[in-house]
Short mmCIF file of C-alpha atoms in Angstrom, two decimals:
data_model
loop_
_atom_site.label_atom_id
_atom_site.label_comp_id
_atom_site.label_asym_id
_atom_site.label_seq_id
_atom_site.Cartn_x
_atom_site.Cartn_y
_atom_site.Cartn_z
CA UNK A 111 74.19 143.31 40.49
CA UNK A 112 76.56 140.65 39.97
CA UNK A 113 79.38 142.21 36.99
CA UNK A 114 78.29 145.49 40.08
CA UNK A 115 80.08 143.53 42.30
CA UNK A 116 82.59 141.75 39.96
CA UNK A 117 83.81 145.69 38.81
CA UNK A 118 83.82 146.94 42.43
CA UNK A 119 85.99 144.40 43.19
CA UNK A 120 88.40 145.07 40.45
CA UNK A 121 88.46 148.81 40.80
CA UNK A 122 88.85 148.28 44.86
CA UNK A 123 92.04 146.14 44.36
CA UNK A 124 93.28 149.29 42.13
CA UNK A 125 92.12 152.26 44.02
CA UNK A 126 91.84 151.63 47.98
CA UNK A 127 89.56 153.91 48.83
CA UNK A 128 87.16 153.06 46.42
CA UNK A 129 84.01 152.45 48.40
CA UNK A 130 80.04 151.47 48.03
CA UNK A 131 79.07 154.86 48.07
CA UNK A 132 80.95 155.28 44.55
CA UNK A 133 79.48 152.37 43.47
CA UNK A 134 76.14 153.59 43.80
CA UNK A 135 76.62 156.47 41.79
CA UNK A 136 78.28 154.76 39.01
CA UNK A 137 75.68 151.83 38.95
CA UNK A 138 73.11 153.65 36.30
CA UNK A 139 76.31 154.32 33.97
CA UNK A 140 76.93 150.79 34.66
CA UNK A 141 73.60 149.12 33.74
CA UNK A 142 73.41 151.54 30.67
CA UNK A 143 77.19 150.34 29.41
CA UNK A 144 76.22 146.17 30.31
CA UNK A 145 72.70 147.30 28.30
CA UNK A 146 74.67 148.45 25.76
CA UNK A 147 76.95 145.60 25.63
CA UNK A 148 73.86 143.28 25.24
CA UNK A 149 71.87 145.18 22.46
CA UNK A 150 74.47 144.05 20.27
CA UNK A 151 74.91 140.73 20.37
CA UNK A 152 72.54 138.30 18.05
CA UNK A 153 69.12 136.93 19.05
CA UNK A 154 71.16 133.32 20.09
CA UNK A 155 73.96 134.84 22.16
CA UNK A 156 71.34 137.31 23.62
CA UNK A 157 69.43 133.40 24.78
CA UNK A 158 72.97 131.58 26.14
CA UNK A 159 73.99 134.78 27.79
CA UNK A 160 69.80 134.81 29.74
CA UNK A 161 70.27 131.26 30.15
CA UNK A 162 74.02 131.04 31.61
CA UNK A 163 73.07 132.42 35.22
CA UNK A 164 72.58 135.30 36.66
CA UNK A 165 71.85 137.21 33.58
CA UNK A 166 68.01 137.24 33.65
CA UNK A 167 66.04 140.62 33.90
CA UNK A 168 68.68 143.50 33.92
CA UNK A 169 69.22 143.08 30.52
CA UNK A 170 65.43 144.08 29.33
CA UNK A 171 64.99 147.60 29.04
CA UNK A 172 63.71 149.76 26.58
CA UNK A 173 64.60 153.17 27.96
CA UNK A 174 68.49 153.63 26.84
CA UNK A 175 69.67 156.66 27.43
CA UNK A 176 73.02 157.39 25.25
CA UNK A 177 73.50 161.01 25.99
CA UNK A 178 73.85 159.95 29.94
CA UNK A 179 76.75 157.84 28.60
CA UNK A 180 78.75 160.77 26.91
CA UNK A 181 78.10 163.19 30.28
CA UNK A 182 81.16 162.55 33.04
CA UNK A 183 80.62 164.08 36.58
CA UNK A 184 83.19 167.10 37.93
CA UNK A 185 84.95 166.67 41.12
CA UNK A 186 82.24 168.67 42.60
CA UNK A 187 79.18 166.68 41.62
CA UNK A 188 81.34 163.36 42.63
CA UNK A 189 82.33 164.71 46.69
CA UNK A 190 78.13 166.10 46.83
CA UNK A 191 77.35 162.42 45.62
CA UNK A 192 79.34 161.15 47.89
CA UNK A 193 78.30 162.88 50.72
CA UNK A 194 74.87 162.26 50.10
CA UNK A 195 75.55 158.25 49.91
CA UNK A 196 77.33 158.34 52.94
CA UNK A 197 74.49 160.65 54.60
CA UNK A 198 71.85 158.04 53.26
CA UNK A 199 73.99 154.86 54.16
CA UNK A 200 74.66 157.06 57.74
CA UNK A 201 70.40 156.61 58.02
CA UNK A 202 70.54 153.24 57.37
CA UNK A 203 72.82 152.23 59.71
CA UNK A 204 71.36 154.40 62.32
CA UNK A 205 68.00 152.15 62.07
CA UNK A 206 69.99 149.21 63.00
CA UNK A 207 72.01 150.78 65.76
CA UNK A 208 75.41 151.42 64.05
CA UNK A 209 76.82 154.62 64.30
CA UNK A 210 78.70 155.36 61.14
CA UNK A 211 80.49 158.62 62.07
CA UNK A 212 82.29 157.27 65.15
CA UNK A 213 83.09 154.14 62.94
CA UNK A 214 84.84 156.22 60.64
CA UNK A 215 86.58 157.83 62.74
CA UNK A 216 87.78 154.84 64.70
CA UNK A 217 89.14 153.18 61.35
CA UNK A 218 92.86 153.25 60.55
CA UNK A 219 94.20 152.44 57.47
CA UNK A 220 96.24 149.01 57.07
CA UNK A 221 99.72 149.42 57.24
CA UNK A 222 101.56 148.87 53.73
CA UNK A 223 103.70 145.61 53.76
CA UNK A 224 107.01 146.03 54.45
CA UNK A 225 110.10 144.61 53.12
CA UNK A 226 111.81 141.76 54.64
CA UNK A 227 114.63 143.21 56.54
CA UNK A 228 118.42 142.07 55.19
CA UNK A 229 119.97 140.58 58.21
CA UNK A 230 123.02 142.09 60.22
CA UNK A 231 126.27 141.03 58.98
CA UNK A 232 127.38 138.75 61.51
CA UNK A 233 130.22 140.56 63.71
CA UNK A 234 132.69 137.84 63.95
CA UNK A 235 135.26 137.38 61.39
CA UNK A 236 137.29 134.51 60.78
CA UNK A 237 140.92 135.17 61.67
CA UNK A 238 144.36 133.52 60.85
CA UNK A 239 146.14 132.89 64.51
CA UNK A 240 149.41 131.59 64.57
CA UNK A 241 149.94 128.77 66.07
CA UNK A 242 150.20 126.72 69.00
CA UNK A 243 153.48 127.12 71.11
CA UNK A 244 154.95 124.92 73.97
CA UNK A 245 154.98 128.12 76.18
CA UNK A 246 151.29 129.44 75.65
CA UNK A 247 150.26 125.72 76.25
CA UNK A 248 151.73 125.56 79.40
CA UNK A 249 150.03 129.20 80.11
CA UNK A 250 146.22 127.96 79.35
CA UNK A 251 146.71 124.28 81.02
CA UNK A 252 148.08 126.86 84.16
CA UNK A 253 144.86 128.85 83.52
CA UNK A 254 142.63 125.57 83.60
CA UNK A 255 144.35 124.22 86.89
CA UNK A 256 143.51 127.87 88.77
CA UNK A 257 139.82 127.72 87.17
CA UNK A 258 138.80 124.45 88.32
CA UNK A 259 136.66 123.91 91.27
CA UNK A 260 138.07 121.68 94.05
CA UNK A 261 136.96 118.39 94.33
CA UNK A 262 134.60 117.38 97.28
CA UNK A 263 136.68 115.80 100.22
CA UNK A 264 136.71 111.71 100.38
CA UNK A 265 134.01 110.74 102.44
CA UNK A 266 134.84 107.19 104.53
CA UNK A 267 132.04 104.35 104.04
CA UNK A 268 131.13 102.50 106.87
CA UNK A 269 131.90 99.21 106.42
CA UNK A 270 128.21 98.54 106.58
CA UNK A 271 127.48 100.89 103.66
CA UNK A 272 130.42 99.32 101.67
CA UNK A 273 128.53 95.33 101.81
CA UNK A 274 125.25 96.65 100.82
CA UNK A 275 126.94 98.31 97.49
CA UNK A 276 128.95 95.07 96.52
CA UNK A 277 127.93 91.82 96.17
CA UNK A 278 127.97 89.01 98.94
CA UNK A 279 131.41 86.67 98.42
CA UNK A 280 132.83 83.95 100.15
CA UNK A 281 135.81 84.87 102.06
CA UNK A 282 137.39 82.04 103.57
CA UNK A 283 140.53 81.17 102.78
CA UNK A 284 141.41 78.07 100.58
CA UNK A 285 141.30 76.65 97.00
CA UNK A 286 137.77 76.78 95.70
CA UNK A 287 137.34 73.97 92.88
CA UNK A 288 134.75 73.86 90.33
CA UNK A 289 133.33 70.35 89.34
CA UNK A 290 131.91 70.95 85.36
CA UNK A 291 129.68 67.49 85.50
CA UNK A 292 127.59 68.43 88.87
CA UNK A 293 127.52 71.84 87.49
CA UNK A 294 125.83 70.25 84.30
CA UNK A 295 123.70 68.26 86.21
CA UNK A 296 122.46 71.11 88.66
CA UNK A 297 121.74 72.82 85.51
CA UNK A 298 119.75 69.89 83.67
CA UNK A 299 117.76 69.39 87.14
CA UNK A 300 116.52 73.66 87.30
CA UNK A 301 116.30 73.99 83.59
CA UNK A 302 112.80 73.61 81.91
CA UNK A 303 110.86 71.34 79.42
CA UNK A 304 111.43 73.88 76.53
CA UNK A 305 115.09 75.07 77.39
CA UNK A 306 115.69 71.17 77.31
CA UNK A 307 113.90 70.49 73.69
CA UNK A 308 115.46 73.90 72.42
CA UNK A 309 118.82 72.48 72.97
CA UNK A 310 118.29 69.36 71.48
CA UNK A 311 116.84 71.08 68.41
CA UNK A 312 119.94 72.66 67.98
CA UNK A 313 122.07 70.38 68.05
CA UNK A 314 120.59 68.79 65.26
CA UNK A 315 122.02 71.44 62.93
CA UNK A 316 125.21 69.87 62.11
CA UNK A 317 124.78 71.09 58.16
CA UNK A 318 125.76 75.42 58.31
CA UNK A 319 123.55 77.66 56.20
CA UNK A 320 124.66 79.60 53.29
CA UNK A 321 125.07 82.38 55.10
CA UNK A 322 127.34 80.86 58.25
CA UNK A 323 129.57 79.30 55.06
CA UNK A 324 129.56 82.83 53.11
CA UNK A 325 130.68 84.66 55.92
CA UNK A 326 133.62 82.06 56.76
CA UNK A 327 134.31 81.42 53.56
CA UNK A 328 137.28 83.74 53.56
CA UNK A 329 138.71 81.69 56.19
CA UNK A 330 140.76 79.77 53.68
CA UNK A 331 142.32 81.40 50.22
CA UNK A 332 141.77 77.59 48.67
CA UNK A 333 138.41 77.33 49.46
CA UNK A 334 135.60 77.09 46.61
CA UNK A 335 133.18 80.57 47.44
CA UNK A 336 129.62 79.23 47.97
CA UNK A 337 128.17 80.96 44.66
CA UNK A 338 130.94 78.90 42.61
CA UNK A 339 129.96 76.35 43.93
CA UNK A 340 126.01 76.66 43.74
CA UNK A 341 126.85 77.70 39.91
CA UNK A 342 128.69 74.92 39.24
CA UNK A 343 126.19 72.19 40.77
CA UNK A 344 122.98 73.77 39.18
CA UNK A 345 124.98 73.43 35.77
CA UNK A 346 126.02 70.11 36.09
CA UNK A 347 122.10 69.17 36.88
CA UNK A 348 120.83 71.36 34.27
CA UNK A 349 122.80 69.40 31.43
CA UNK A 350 122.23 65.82 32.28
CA UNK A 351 118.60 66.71 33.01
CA UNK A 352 115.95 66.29 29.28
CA UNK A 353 116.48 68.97 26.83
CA UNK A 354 112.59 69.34 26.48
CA UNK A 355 110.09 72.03 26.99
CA UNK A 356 105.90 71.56 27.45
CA UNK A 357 104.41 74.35 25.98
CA UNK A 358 106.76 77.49 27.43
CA UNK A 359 110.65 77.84 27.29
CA UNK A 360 112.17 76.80 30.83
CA UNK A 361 114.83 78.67 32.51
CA UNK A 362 116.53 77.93 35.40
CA UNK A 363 117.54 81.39 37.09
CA UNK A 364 120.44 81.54 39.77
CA UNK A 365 122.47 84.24 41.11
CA UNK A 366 121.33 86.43 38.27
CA UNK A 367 122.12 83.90 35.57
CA UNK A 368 119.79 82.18 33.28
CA UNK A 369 120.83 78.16 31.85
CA UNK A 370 118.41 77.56 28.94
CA UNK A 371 118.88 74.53 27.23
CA UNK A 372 116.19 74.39 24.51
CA UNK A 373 116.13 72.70 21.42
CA UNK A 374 111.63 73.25 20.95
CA UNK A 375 110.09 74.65 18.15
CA UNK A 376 109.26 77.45 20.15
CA UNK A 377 112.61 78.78 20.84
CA UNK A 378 113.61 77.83 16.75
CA UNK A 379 111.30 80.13 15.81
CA UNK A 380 112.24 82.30 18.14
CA UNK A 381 116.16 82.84 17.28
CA UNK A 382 114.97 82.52 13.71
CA UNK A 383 112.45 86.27 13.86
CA UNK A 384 115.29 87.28 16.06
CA UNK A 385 117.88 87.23 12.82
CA UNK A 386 115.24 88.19 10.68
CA UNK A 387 114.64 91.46 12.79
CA UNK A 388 118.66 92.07 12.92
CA UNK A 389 118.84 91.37 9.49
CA UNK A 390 115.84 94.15 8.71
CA UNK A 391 117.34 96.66 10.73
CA UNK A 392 120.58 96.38 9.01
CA UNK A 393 119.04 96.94 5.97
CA UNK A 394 116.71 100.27 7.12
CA UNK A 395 120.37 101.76 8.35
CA UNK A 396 121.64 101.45 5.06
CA UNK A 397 119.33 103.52 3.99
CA UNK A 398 119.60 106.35 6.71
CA UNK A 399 122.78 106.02 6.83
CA UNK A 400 123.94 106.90 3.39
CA UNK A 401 125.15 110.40 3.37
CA UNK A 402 127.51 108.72 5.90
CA UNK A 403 129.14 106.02 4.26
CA UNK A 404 132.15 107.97 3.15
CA UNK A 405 133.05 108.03 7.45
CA UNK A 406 134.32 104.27 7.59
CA UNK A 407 133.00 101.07 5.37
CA UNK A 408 131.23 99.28 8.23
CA UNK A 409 129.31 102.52 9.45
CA UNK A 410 125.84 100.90 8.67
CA UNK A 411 126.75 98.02 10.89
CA UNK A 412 128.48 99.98 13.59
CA UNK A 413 131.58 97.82 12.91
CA UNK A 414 129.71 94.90 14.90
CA UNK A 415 130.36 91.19 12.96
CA UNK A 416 130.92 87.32 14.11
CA UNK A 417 134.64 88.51 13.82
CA UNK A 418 134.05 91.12 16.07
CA UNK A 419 131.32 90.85 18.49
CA UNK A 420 130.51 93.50 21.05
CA UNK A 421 130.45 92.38 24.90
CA UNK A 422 130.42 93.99 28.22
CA UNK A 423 133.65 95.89 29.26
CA UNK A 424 134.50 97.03 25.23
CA UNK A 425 133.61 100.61 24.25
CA UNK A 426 131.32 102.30 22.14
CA UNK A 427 130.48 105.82 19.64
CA UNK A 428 126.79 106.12 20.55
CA UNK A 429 124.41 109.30 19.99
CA UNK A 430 123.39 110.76 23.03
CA UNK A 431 119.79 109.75 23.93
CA UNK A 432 118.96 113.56 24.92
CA UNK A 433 120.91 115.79 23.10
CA UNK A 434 122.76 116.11 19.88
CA UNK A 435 125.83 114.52 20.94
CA UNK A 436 128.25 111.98 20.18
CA UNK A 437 129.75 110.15 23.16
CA UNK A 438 131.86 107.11 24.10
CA UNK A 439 130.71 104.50 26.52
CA UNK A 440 131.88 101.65 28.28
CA UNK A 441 129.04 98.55 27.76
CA UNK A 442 127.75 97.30 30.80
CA UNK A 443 125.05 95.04 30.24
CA UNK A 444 122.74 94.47 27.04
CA UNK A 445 119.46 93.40 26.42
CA UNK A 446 117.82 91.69 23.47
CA UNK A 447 113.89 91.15 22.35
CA UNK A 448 112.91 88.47 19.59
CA UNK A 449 111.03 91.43 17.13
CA UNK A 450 107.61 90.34 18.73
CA UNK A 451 104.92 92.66 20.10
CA UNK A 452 104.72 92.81 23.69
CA UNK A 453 108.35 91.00 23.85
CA UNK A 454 110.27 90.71 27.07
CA UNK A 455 113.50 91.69 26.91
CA UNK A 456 115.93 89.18 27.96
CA UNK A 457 119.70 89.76 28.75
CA UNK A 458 122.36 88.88 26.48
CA UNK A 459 126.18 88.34 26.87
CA UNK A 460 127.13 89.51 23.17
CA UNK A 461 126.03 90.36 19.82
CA UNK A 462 127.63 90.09 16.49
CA UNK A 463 124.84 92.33 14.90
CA UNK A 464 123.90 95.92 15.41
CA UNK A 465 120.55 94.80 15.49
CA UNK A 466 120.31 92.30 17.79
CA UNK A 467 120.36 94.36 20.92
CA UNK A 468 116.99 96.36 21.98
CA UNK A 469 119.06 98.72 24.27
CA UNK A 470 122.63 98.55 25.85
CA UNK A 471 123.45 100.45 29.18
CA UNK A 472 126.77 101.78 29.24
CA UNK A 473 128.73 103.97 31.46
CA UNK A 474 129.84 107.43 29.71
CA UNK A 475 133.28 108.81 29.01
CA UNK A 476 134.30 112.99 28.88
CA UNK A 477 136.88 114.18 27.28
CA UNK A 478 139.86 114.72 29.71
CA UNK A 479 143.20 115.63 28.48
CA UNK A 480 144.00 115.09 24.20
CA UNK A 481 142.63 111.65 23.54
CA UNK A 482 142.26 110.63 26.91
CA UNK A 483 138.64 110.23 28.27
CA UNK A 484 137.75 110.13 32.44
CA UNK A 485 134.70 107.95 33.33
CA UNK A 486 133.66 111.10 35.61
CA UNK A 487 130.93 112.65 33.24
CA UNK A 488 129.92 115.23 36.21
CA UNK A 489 133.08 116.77 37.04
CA UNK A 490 131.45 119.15 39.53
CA UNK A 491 129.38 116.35 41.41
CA UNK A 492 132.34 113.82 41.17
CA UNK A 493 130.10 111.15 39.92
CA UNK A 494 129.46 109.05 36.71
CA UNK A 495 126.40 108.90 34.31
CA UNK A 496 124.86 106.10 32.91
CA UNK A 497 122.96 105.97 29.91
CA UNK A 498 120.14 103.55 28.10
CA UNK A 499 120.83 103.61 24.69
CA UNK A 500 118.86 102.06 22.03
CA UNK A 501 120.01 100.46 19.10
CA UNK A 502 119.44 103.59 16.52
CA UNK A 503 121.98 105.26 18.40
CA UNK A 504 124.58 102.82 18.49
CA UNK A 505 127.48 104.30 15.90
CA UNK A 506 130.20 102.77 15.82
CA UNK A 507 132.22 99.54 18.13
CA UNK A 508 135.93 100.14 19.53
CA UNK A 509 136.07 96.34 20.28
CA UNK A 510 138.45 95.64 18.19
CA UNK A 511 140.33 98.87 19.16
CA UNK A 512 143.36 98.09 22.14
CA UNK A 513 142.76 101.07 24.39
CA UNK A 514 144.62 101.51 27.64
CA UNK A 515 143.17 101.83 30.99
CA UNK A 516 144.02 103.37 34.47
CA UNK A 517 142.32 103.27 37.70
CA UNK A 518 142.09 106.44 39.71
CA UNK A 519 141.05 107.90 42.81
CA UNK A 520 139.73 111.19 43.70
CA UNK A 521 140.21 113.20 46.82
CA UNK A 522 137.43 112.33 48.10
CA UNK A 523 137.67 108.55 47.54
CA UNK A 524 135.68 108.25 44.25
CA UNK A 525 137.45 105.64 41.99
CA UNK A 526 137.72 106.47 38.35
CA UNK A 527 139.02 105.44 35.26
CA UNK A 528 141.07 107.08 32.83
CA UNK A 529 140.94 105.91 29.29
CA UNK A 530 143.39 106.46 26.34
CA UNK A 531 142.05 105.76 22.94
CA UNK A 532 144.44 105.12 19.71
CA UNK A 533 144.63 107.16 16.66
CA UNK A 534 142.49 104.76 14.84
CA UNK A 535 139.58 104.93 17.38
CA UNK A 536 140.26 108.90 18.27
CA UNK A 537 139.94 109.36 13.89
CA UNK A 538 136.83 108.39 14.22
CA UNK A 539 135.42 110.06 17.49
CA UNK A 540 136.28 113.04 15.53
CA UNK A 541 134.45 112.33 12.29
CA UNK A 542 131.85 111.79 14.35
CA UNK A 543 131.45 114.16 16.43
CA UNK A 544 132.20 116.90 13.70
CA UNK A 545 129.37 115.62 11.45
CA UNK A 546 126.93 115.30 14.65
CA UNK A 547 124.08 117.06 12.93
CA UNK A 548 123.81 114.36 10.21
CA UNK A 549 123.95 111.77 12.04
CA UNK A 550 121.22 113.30 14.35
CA UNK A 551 119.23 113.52 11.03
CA UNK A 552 120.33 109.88 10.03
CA UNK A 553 118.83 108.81 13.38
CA UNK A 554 115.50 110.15 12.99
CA UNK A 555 115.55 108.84 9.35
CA UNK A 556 115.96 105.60 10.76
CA UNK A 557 113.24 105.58 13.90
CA UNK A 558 110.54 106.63 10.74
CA UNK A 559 111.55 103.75 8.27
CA UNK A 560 111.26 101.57 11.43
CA UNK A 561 107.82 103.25 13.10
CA UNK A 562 105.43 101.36 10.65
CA UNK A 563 106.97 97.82 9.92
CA UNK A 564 104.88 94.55 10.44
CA UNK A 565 106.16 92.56 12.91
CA UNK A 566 105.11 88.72 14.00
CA UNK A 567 103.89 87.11 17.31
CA UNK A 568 106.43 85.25 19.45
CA UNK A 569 104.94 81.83 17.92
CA UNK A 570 105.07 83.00 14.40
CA UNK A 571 101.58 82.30 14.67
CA UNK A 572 100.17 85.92 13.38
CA UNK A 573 100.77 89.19 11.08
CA UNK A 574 99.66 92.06 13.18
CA UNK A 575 100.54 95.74 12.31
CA UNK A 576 102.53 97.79 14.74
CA UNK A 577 103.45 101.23 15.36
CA UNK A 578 105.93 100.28 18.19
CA UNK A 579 108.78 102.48 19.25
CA UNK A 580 111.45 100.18 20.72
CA UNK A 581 113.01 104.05 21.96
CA UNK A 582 109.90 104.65 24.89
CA UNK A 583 112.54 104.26 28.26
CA UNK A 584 115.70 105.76 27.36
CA UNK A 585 117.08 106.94 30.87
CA UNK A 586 120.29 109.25 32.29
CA UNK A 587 121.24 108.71 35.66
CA UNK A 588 123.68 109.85 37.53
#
């Protein structure tokens, strides 16, 4: 009875008024079609189909009748089949106390769903009034003056009323002098054990907190600010302190700077697989890079050198990290690994190699007028993006490239910067961008010569093979 049920359902979602009584007729055809269904299939589907569920004795039967299959009812045999299930259901409810004729005629057919009404258009309408003159302002402050209710008449307070609403004072005449050391004393005599210690206690602070000293610092345009200051002290202690290290490389972390002063074994080694990765990646762009080596001579090192090194504030050609797209970008911060699995990445201040950097973040640039880029990416939100970039999509450096800058401000108070490149640097934006395909293709060249490499522990201790993809977070905000 269960694909019974399963096919009533189905045919009841299609035709409404499909009811039991209909399924009872059709539930020989049925069996016969499911028999049918079952002869068919081999001896080991015929097992997982017995041993699934509810298949189990339905589908044994030996006496198949095809010719029942290829005989369809008229209209006329379906309404007297009909009529005779509902005249046998009619007994069977009648044994249990149901009346079936007076429930049928008591039922009323669901209403069909409607549609969600549109709502009214709103009868108000925004009008243009002109405006404000000196004579219909006299008119409504004339109205508001003939409106208002009149105020209650002053009542008159006894004068007994009047001294329990204000406090008691002494009213005789004469100077009234106050003498501050038996006021002091009264006050030492009433005051507690712990209002006594508390005050004591703080009067021991004579040194201010950072805080009291940052928030006064302003007080006086000479003055040394407090993080200066800090900065320059933990320096000074840093360098006349040991140059050693016992077993890890120290670092002595302050207002989001790092002093390391390390001249170990450990950190040797370090800088030295640090070079060695640079140097390796140089190498693997030449190779990608190839088919674009007739753009500019120092393409495969993204015109990065010890003559000119990349820091924050200079801008950059990179390849979008999402999309096809050549962009420019102002560097904000960079970050560096030594080549090592499971390397931290540390920040640096510069680099003089295009692959010494494991990512850089920098804040993009859109076209705005001619050769002039704005620093709002998202015109229609007003806002800037910032992207991660890794190092396979750096392109090409603008440090050594004088380009002008303007500070804006939009009408809504979001400060922007406008940004003029030269011919030089504009040349090559252009190459770029007009070639973007290969360079997409150069790219992905690139990420495969560097997906299997061998790279070596932080120590230089260990080969181990690694499939690492230094290109896992690459992130647009906005």
């Amino acid at each position: 009875m269960e694909p019974c049920k399963h096919l009533f359902g189905l045919l009841h979602v299609i035709k409404k008024d499909f009811n039991y009584a209909d399924v009872l007729y059709l539930y020989p055809k049925l069996r016969i079609l499911i028999l049918g269904t079952f002869g068919d299939l081999s001896t080991e589907e015929q097992a997982n189909q017995t041993a699934s569920g509810y298949h189990n004795t339905y589908f044994h039967v030996s006496d198949l009748d095809l010719e029942t299959l290829r005989i369809w009812p008229s209209d006329g045999d379906l309404q007297q089949a009909s009529v005779s299930a509902f005249k046998e259901a009619e007994q069977l409810l009648a044994a249990v106390g149901i009346n079936a004729s007076l429930m049928l005629a008591q039922y009323t057919a669901p209403a069909p769903a409607q549609k969600p009404l549109k709502p009214a258009p709103s009868p108000c309408r925004p009008a243009a009034l002109p405006d404000s003159t000196e004579d219909s302002l006299a008119t409504v402050q004339n109205n508001i003056k003939e409106n208002m209710t009149p105020s209650p008449p002053n009542v008159q307070i006894s004068p007994a009323l009047h001294l329990r609403r204000e406090p008691l004072t002494l009213t005789t005449s004469g100077t009234i002098k106050l003498v501050g050391d038996v006021l002091v004393a009264q006050h030492q005599f009433h005051q507690p054990n712990v209002t006594a210690r508390a005050v004591r206690q703080a009067n021991h602070l004579a040194i201010p907190s950072t805080l009291s000293v940052a928030n006064i610092r302003h007080s006086s345009p000479d003055e040394t600010p407090v993080r200066d200051a800090l900065m320059k002290k933990l320096a000074g202690l840093v360098a006349s302190g040991p140059n050693k290290t016992s077993g890890i490389d120290r670092q002595v972390q302050h207002i989001g700077n790092y002093v390391i002063n390390s001249t170990s074994i450990r950190a040797t080694q370090k800088a030295t697989l640090q070079d060695v990765a640079a140097a390796k990646f140089v190498s693997q762009k030449v190779i990608a890079f190839r088919l674009l080596q007739s753009l500019h001579d120092n393409i495969y090192t993204a015109n990065i050198s010890d003559i000119n090194p990349l820091s924050p504030g200079h801008f950059l050609i990179v390849m979008h990290p999402r999309s096809k797209e050549v962009v420019v970008g102002e560097v904000i911060t960079m970050y560096t690994t030594s080549g090592a699995c499971n390397a931290q990445h540390q920040w640096i201040p510069s680099i003089t190699s295009v692959g010494t950097p494991s990512y850089i973040n920098v804040q993009d640039y859109r076209p705005f007028s001619g050769e002039t880029l704005s620093s709002l990416s998202c015109s229609q939100l007003g806002c800037s993006s910032f992207l991660q970039v890794p190092r396979e999509h750096i392109l090409f450096s603008l440090a050594s490239c004088v380009i002008s800058r303007s500070d804006n401000m939009t009408p809504a108070g979001q400060p922007y910067v406008l940004a003029t490149l030269p011919a030089f640097a504009a040349n090559i934006l252009w190459l770029l961008q007009s070639r973007a395909i290969q360079v997409f293709s150069s790219i992905k060249e690139l990420k495969v010569l560097m997906k299997d490499k061998v790279v070596t522990t932080e120590a230089g201790e260990d080969m181990v093979e690694s499939d690492h993809d230094e290109l896992g977070d690459e992130h647009e905000s906005h």
